[in-house]
Tab-separated table of C-alpha atoms in Angstrom:
chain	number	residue	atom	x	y	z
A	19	UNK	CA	99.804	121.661	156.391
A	20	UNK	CA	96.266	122.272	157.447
A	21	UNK	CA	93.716	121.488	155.116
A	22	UNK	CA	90.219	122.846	154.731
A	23	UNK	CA	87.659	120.519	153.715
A	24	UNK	CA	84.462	121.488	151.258
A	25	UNK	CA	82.004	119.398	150.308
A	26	UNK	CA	81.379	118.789	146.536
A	27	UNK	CA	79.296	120.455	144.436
A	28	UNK	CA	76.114	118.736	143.387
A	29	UNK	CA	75.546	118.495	139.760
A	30	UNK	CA	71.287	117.722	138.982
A	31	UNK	CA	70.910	116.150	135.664
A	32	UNK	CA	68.101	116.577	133.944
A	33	UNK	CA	66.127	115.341	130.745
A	34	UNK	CA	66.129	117.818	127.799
A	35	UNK	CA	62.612	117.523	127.588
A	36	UNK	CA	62.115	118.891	130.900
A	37	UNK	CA	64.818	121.755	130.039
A	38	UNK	CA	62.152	122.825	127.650
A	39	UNK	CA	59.859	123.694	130.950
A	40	UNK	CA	61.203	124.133	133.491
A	41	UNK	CA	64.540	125.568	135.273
A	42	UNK	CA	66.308	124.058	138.084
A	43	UNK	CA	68.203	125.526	140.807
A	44	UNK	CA	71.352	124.447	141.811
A	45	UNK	CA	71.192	123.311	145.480
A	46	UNK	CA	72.692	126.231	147.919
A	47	UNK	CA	75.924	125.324	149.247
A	48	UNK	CA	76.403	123.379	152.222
A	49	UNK	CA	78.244	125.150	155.375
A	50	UNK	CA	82.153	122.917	154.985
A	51	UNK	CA	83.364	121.476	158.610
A	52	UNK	CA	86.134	121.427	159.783
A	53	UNK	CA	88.099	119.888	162.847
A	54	UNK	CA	90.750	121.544	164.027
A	55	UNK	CA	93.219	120.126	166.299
A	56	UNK	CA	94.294	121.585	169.558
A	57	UNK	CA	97.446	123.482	167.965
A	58	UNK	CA	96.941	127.546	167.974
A	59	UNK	CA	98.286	127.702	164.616
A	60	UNK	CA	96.094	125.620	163.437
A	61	UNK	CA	93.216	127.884	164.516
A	62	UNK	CA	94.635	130.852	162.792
A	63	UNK	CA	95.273	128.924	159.629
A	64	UNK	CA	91.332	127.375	159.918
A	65	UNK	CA	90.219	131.363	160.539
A	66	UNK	CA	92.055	132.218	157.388
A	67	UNK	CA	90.907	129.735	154.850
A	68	UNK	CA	87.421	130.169	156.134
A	69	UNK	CA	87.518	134.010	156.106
A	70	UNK	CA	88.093	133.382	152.604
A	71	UNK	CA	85.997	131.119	151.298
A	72	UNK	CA	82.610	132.289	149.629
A	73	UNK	CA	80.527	129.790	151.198
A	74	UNK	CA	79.231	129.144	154.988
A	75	UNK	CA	81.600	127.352	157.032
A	76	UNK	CA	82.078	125.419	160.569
A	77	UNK	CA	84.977	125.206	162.715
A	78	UNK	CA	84.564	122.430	165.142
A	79	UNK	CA	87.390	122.709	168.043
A	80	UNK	CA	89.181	120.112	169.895
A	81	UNK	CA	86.897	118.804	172.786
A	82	UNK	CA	88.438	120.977	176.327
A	83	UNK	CA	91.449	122.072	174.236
A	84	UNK	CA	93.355	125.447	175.321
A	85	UNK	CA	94.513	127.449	172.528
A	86	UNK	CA	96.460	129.424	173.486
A	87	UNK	CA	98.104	132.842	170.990
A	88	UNK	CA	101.433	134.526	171.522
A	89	UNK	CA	101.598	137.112	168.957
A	90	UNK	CA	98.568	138.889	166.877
A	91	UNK	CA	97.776	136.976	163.777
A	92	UNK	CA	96.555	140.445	162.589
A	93	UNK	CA	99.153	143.168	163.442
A	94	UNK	CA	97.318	146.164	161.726
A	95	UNK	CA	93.852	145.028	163.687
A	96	UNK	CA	95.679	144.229	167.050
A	97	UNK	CA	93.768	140.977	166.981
A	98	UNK	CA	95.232	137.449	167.475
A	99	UNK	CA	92.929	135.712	165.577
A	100	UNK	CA	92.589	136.665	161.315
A	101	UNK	CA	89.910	138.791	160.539
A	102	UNK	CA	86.381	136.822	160.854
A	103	UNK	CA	84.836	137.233	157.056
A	104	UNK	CA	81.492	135.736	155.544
A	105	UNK	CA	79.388	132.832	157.527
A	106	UNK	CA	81.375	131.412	160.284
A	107	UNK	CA	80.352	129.163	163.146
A	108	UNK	CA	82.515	128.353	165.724
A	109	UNK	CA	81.884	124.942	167.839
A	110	UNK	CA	84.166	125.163	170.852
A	111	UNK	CA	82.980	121.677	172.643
A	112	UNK	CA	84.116	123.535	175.903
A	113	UNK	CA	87.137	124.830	174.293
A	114	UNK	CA	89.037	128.195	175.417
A	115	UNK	CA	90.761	130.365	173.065
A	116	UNK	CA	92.992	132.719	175.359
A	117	UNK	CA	95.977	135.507	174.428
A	118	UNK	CA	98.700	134.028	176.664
A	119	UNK	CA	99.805	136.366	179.770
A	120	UNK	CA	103.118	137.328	178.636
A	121	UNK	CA	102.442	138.029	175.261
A	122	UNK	CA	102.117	141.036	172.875
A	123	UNK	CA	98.729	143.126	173.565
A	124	UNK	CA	95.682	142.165	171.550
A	125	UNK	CA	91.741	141.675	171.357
A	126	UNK	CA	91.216	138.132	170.616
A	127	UNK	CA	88.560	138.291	168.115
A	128	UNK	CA	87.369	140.740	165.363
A	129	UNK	CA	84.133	139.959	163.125
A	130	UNK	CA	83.326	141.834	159.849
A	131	UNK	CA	81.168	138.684	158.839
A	132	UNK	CA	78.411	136.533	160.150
A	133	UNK	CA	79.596	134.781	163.133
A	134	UNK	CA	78.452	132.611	165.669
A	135	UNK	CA	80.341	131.664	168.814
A	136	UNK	CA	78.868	128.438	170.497
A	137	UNK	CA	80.456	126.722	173.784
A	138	UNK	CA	83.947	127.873	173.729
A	139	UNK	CA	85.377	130.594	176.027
A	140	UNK	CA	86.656	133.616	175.320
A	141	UNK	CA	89.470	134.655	177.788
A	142	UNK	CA	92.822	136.759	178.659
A	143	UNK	CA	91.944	139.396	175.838
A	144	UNK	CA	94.303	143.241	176.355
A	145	UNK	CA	94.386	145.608	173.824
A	146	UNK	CA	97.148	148.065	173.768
A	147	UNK	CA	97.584	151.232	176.093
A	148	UNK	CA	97.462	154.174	174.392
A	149	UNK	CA	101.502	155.784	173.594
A	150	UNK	CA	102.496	159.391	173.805
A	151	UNK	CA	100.617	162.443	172.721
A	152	UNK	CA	98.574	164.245	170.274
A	153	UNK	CA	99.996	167.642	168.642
A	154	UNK	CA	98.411	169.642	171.393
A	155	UNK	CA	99.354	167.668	174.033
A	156	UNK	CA	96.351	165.055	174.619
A	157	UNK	CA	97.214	161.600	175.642
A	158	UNK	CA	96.555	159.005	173.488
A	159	UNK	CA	93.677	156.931	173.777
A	160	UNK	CA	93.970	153.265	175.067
A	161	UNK	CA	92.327	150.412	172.804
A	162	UNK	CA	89.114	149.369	173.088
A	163	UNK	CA	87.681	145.965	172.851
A	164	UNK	CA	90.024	143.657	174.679
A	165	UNK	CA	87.861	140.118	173.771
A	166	UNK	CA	85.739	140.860	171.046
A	167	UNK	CA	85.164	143.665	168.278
A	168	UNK	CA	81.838	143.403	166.561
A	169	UNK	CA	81.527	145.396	163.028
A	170	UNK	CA	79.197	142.557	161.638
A	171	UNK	CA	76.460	140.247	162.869
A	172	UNK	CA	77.584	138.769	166.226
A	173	UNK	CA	75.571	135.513	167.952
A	174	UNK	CA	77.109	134.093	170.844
A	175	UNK	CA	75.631	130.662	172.451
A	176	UNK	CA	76.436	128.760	175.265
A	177	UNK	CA	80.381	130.375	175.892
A	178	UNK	CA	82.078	132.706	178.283
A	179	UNK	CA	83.898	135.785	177.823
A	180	UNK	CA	86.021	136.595	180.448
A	181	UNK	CA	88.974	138.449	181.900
A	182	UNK	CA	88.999	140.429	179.486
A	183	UNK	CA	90.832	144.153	179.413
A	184	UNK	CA	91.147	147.165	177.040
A	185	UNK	CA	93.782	149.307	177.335
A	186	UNK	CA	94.931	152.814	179.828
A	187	UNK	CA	95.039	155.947	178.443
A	188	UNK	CA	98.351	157.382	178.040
A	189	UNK	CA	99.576	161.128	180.316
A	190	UNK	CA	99.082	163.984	179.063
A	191	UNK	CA	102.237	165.971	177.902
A	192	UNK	CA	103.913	167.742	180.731
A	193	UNK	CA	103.987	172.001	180.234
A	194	UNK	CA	106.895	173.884	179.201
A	195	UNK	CA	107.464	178.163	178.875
A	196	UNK	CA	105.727	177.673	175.438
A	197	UNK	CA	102.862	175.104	175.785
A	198	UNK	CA	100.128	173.959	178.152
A	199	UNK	CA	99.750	170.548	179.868
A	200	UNK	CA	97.715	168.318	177.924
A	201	UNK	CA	95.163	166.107	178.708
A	202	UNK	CA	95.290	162.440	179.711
A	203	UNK	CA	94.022	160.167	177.463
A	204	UNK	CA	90.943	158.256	177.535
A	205	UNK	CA	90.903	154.649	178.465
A	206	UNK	CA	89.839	152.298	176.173
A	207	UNK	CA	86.423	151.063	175.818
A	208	UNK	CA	84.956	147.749	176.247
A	209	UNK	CA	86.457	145.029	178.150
A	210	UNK	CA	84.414	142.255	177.103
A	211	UNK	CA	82.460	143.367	173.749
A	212	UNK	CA	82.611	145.896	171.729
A	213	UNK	CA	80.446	146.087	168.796
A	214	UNK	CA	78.527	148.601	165.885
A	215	UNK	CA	76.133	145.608	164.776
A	216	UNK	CA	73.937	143.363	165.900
A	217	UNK	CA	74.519	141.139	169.011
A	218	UNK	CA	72.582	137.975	169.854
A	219	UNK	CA	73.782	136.368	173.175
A	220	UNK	CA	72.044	133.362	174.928
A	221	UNK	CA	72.858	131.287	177.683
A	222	UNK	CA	76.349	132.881	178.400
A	223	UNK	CA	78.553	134.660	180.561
A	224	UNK	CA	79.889	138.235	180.689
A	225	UNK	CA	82.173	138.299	183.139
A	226	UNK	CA	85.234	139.750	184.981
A	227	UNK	CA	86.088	142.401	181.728
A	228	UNK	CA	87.203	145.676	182.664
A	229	UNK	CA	87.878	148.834	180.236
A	230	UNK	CA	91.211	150.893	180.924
A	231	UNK	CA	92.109	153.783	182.829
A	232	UNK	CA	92.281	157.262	181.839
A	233	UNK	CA	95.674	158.513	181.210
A	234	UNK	CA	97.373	161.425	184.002
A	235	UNK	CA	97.220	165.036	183.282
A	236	UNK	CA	100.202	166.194	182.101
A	237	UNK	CA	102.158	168.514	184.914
A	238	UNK	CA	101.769	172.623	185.091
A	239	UNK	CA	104.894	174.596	184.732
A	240	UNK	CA	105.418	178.055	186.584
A	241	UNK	CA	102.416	179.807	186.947
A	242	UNK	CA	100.643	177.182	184.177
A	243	UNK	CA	98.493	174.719	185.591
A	244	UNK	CA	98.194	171.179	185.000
A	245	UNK	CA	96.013	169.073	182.918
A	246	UNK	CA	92.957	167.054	183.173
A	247	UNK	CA	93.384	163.621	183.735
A	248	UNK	CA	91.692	161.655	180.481
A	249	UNK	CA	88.263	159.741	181.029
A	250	UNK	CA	88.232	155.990	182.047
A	251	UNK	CA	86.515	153.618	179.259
A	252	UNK	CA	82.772	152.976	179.370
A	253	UNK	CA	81.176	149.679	178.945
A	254	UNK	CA	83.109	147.449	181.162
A	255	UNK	CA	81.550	143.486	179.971
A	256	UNK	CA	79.486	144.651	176.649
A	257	UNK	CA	79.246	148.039	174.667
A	258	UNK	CA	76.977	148.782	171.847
A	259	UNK	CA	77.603	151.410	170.075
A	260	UNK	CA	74.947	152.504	167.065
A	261	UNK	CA	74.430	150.024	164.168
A	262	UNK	CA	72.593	147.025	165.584
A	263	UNK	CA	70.353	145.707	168.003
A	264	UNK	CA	72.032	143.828	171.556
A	265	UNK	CA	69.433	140.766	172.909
A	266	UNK	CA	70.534	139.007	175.440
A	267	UNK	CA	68.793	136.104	176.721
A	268	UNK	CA	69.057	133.885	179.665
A	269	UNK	CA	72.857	134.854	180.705
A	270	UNK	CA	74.359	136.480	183.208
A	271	UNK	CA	76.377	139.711	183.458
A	272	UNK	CA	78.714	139.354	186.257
A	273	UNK	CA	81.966	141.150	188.204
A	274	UNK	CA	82.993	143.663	185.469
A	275	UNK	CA	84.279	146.751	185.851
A	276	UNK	CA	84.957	150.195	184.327
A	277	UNK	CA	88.335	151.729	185.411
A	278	UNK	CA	89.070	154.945	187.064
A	279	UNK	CA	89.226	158.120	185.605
A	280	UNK	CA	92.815	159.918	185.470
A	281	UNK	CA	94.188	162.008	188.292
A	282	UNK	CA	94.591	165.646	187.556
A	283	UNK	CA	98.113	167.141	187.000
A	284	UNK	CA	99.632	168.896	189.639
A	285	UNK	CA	100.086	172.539	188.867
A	286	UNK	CA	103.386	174.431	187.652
A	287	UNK	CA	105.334	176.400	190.727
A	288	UNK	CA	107.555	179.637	190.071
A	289	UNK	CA	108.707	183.046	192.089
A	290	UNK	CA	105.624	184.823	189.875
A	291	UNK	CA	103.135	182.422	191.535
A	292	UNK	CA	101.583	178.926	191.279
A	293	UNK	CA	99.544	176.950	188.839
A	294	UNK	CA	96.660	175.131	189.725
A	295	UNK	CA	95.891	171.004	189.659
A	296	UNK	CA	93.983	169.737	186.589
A	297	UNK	CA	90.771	168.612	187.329
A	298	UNK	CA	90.579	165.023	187.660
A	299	UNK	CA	89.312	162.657	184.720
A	300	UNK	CA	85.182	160.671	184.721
A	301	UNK	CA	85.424	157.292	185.932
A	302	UNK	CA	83.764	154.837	183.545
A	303	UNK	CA	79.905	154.399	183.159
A	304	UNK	CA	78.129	151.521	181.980
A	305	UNK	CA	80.152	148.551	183.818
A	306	UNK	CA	77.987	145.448	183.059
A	307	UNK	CA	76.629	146.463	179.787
A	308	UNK	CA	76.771	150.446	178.163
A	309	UNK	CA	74.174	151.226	175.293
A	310	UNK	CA	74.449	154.181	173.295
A	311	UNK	CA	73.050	155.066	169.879
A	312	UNK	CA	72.248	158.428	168.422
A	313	UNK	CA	70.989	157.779	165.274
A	314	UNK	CA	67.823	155.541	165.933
A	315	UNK	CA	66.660	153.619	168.839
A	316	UNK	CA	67.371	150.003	168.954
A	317	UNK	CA	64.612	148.709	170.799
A	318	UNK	CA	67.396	146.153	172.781
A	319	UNK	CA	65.770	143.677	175.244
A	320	UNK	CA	67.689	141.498	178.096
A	321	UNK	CA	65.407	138.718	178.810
A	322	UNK	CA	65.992	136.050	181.815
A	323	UNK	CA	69.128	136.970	182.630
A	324	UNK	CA	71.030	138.116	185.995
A	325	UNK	CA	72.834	141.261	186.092
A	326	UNK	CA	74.930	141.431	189.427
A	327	UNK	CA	77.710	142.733	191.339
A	328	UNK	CA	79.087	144.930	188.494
A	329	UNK	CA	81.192	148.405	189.128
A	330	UNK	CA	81.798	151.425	187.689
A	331	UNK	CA	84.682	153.657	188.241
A	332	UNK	CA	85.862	155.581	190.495
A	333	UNK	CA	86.797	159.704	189.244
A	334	UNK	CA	90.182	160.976	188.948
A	335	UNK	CA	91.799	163.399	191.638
A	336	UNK	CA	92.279	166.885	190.810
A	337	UNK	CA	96.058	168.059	190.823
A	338	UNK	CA	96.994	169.924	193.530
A	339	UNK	CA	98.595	173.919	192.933
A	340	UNK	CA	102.026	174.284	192.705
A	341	UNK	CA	102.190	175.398	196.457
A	342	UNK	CA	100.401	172.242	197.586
A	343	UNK	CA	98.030	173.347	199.135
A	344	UNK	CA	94.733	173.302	196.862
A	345	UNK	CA	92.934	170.673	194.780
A	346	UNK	CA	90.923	171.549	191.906
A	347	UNK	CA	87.462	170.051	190.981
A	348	UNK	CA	87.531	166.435	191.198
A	349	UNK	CA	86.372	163.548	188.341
A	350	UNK	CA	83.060	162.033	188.286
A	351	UNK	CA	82.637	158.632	189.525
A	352	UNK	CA	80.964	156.279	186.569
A	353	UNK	CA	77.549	155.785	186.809
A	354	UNK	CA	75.173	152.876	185.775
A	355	UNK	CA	76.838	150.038	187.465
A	356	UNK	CA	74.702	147.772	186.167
A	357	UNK	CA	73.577	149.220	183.278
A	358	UNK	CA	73.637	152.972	181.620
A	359	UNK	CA	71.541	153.041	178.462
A	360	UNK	CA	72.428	156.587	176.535
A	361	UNK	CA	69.808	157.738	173.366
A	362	UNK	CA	68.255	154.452	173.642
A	363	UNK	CA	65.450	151.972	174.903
A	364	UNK	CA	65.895	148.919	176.590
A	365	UNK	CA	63.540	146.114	177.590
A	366	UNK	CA	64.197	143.971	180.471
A	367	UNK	CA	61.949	141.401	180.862
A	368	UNK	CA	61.922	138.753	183.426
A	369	UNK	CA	65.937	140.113	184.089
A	370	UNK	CA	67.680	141.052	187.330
A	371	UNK	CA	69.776	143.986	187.754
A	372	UNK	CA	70.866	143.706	191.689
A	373	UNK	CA	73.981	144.582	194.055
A	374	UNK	CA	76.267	146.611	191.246
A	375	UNK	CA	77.305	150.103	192.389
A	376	UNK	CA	78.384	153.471	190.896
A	377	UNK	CA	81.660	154.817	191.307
A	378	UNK	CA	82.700	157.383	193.768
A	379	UNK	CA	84.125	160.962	192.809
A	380	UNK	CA	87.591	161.522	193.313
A	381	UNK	CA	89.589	163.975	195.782
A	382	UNK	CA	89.059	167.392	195.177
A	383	UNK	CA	85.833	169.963	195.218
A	384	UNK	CA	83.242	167.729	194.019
A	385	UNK	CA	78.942	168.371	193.999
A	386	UNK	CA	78.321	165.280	192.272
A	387	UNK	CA	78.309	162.004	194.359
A	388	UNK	CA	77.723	158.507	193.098
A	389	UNK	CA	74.475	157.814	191.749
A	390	UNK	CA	73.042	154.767	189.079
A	391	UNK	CA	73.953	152.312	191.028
A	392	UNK	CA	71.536	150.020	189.228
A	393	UNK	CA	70.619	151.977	185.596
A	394	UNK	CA	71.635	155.799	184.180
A	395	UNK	CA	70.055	156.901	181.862
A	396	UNK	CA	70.710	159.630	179.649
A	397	UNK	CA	67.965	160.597	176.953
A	398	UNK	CA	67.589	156.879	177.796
A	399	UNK	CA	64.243	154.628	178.636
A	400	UNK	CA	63.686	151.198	180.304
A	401	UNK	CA	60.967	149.135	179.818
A	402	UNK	CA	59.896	146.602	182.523
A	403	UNK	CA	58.127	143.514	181.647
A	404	UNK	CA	57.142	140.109	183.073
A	405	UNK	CA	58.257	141.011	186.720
A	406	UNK	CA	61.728	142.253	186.068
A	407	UNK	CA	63.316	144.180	188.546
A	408	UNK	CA	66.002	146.617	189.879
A	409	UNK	CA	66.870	146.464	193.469
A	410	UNK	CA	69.554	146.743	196.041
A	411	UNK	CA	72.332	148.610	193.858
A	412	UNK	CA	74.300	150.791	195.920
A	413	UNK	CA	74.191	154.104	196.262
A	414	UNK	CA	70.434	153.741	194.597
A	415	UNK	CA	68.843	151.475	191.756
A	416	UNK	CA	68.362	154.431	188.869
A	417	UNK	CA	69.313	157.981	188.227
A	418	UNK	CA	66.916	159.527	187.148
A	419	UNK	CA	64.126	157.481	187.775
A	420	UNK	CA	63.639	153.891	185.442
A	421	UNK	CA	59.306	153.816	186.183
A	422	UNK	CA	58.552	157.706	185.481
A	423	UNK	CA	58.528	158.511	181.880
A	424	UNK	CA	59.016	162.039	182.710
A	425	UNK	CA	61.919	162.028	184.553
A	426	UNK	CA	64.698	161.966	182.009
A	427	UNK	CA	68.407	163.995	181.521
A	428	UNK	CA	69.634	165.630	179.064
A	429	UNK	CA	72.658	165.381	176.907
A	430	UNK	CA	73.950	168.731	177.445
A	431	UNK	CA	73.613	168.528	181.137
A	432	UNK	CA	75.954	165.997	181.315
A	433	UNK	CA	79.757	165.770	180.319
A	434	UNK	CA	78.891	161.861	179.926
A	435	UNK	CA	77.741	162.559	176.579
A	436	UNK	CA	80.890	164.413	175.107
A	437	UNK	CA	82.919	161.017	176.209
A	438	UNK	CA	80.424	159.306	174.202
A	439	UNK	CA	80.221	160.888	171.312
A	440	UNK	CA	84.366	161.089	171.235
A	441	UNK	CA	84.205	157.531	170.599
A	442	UNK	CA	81.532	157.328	168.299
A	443	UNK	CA	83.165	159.645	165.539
């Protein structure tokens, strides 16, 4: 049986003449260590017990041990480890904690406490794809957040998160003589990180997460016509959403992706005429790091770090009519490869942000091509500081332009911001 060890409390005796003056403090409680052995179960069992304890404690992994889970030690949360709760810190010594690659579907970490992640890496993370359909016919969304879901105060130090996914969308339900084709779903946000609090992370890596897929359109029946294909996930290595500030310092964001948006459905074909192809679905925005909060600005900063050769997603094709012959409008390709910062100002100083590209728009009539290669920015700022810089991004560095204050967009000139705010509610 695993055993968590405490230290004892201190008991200060003191003379009752002194009582008569003064009144001592107990000393505050010391943070409890633990070692725990290279044994998965005995990381969920140290998780537990320290997710339930009411003082500070330390996990200290097995030097270059692999844990490795098989099954979700939280069903309900979709998460392999328990539940982080309280002060936690978490010394990996070069450890890896990784879901293994034929196992159930599920984040590997989900915080609701104080928790600190130091030198251990974070790897082979998939949330769920999103199953069946709404009432009126709307995919289901994929999960978000395949590595690690932040609802409390996050620091990470000196680790990786990697290969990390979130999960597709699901199709959109297929037409009949009575009901419309729905919608795909939308992907799931979030490869990497996912979090609504604060986010310290220095000297790390973000790299190689991807969000999921938007789901198909469903397919048109006689002269109905098919159904959008559902919007790819945004915020392929980190994502914060409103509720706490993101600093990242001297790390690099590297190689992740946001998936394509969902094709179209074809439309429905009958002797009264044809339907025509659902428009295709947005590829996702945001692929190294996606900020977005409505409520206040966060005043973020990435400081001496490297953000490179991230990409955003490609749109969804529009259906084609019944007869074959015509495709409807397509999907937007993601923008902000490197970065897209929505409702929010970010500082970069002394950072990076080079050679990550925006996705193209899929088949079908399109007046959109890629743009943001580098940084979008909607009702968004960036500050520049200490010679950082944007450069070589592909198809340009920022839409609309990162050095003139005046150039900004809108919310409600971009269908961006309805994605957004889906996943926000």
């Amino acid at each position: 049986m695993f055993l968590s060890l405490r230290p004892a409390r201190v008991r200060v005796l003191v003379p009752a003449a002194a009582v008569a003056f003064a009144v001592v403090a107990a000393p505050p409680a010391l943070a409890a260590e633990v070692s725990v052995p290279c044994d998965s179960g005995a990381l969920v069992q140290a998780v537990a017990a320290a997710s339930g304890s009411a003082d500070p404690d330390t996990l200290s992994l097995a030097p270059g041990c692999v844990y490795t889970l098989t099954e979700a030690a939280e069903p309900g949360w979709v998460t392999g480890m328990p539940v982080f709760k309280g002060e936690i810190t978490v010394h990996g010594n070069h450890a890896t904690i990784a879901r293994a690659p034929d196992a159930p579907r599920f984040r590997l970490v989900f915080n609701w406490g104080k928790l600190t992640l130091h030198d251990v890496t974070i790897t082979g993370g998939h949330t769920p794809d999103g199953v069946g359909a709404d009432a009126s016919g709307r995919g289901n969304p994929g999960e978000s957040a395949g590595g690690i879901y932040n609802w409390g105060t996050l620091t990470i130090a000196g680790s990786t998160v990697t290969g990390n996914r979130a999960g597709a969308g699901a199709p959109g339900a297929d037409a009949s003589a009575t009901a419309a084709a729905g919608k795909g779903g939308s992907g799931g946000a979030a490869g990497g990180i996912l979090s609504s609090g604060p986010v310290t992370i220095t000297g790390s890596a973000i790299t190689d997460n991807s969000t999921g897929a938007g789901g198909r359109g469903g397919a048109g029946f006689g002269t109905k016509a098919g159904g959008p294909g559902g919007s790819a996930g945004f915020g392929g290595g980190i994502y914060g959403l409103s509720g706490g500030t993101l600093n990242i310092t001297g790390s690099t964001v590297t190689g992740n992706t946001t998936a394509d948006g969902g094709p179209g459905g074809d439309g429905g074909n009958s002797t009264d005429g044809v339907g025509l192809g659902g428009d295709g679905g947005m590829g996702g925005s945001g692929a190294g790091v996606m900020m977005s909060d409505q409520n206040r600005p966060r005043l973020s900063v990435i400081a001496s770090s490297t953000v490179r050769g991230n990409r955003a997603g490609r749109g969804g094709d529009a259906g084609f009519d019944g007869a074959g012959q015509y495709r409807g409008w397509a999907g937007y390709g993601g923008s902000g490869g490197g970065l897209a910062v929505f409702y929010d100002t970010l500082t970069l100083d002394h950072t990076t942000v080079t050679d990550n590209t925006a996705g193209e728009p899929g088949a079908g009539t399109s007046f959109l091509p890629a743009s943001g290669g580098g940084v979008y920015l909607l009702d968004g700022r960036v500050l520049f500081t200490n010679g950082a810089t944007v450069t070589g991004n592909h198809p340009d560095d920022c839409d609309p332009s990162c050095t003139d204050p005046t150039a900004t967009r809108q919310a409600g000139q971009d269908q961006r911001a309805a994605e957004v705010a889906r996943l926000e509610t």
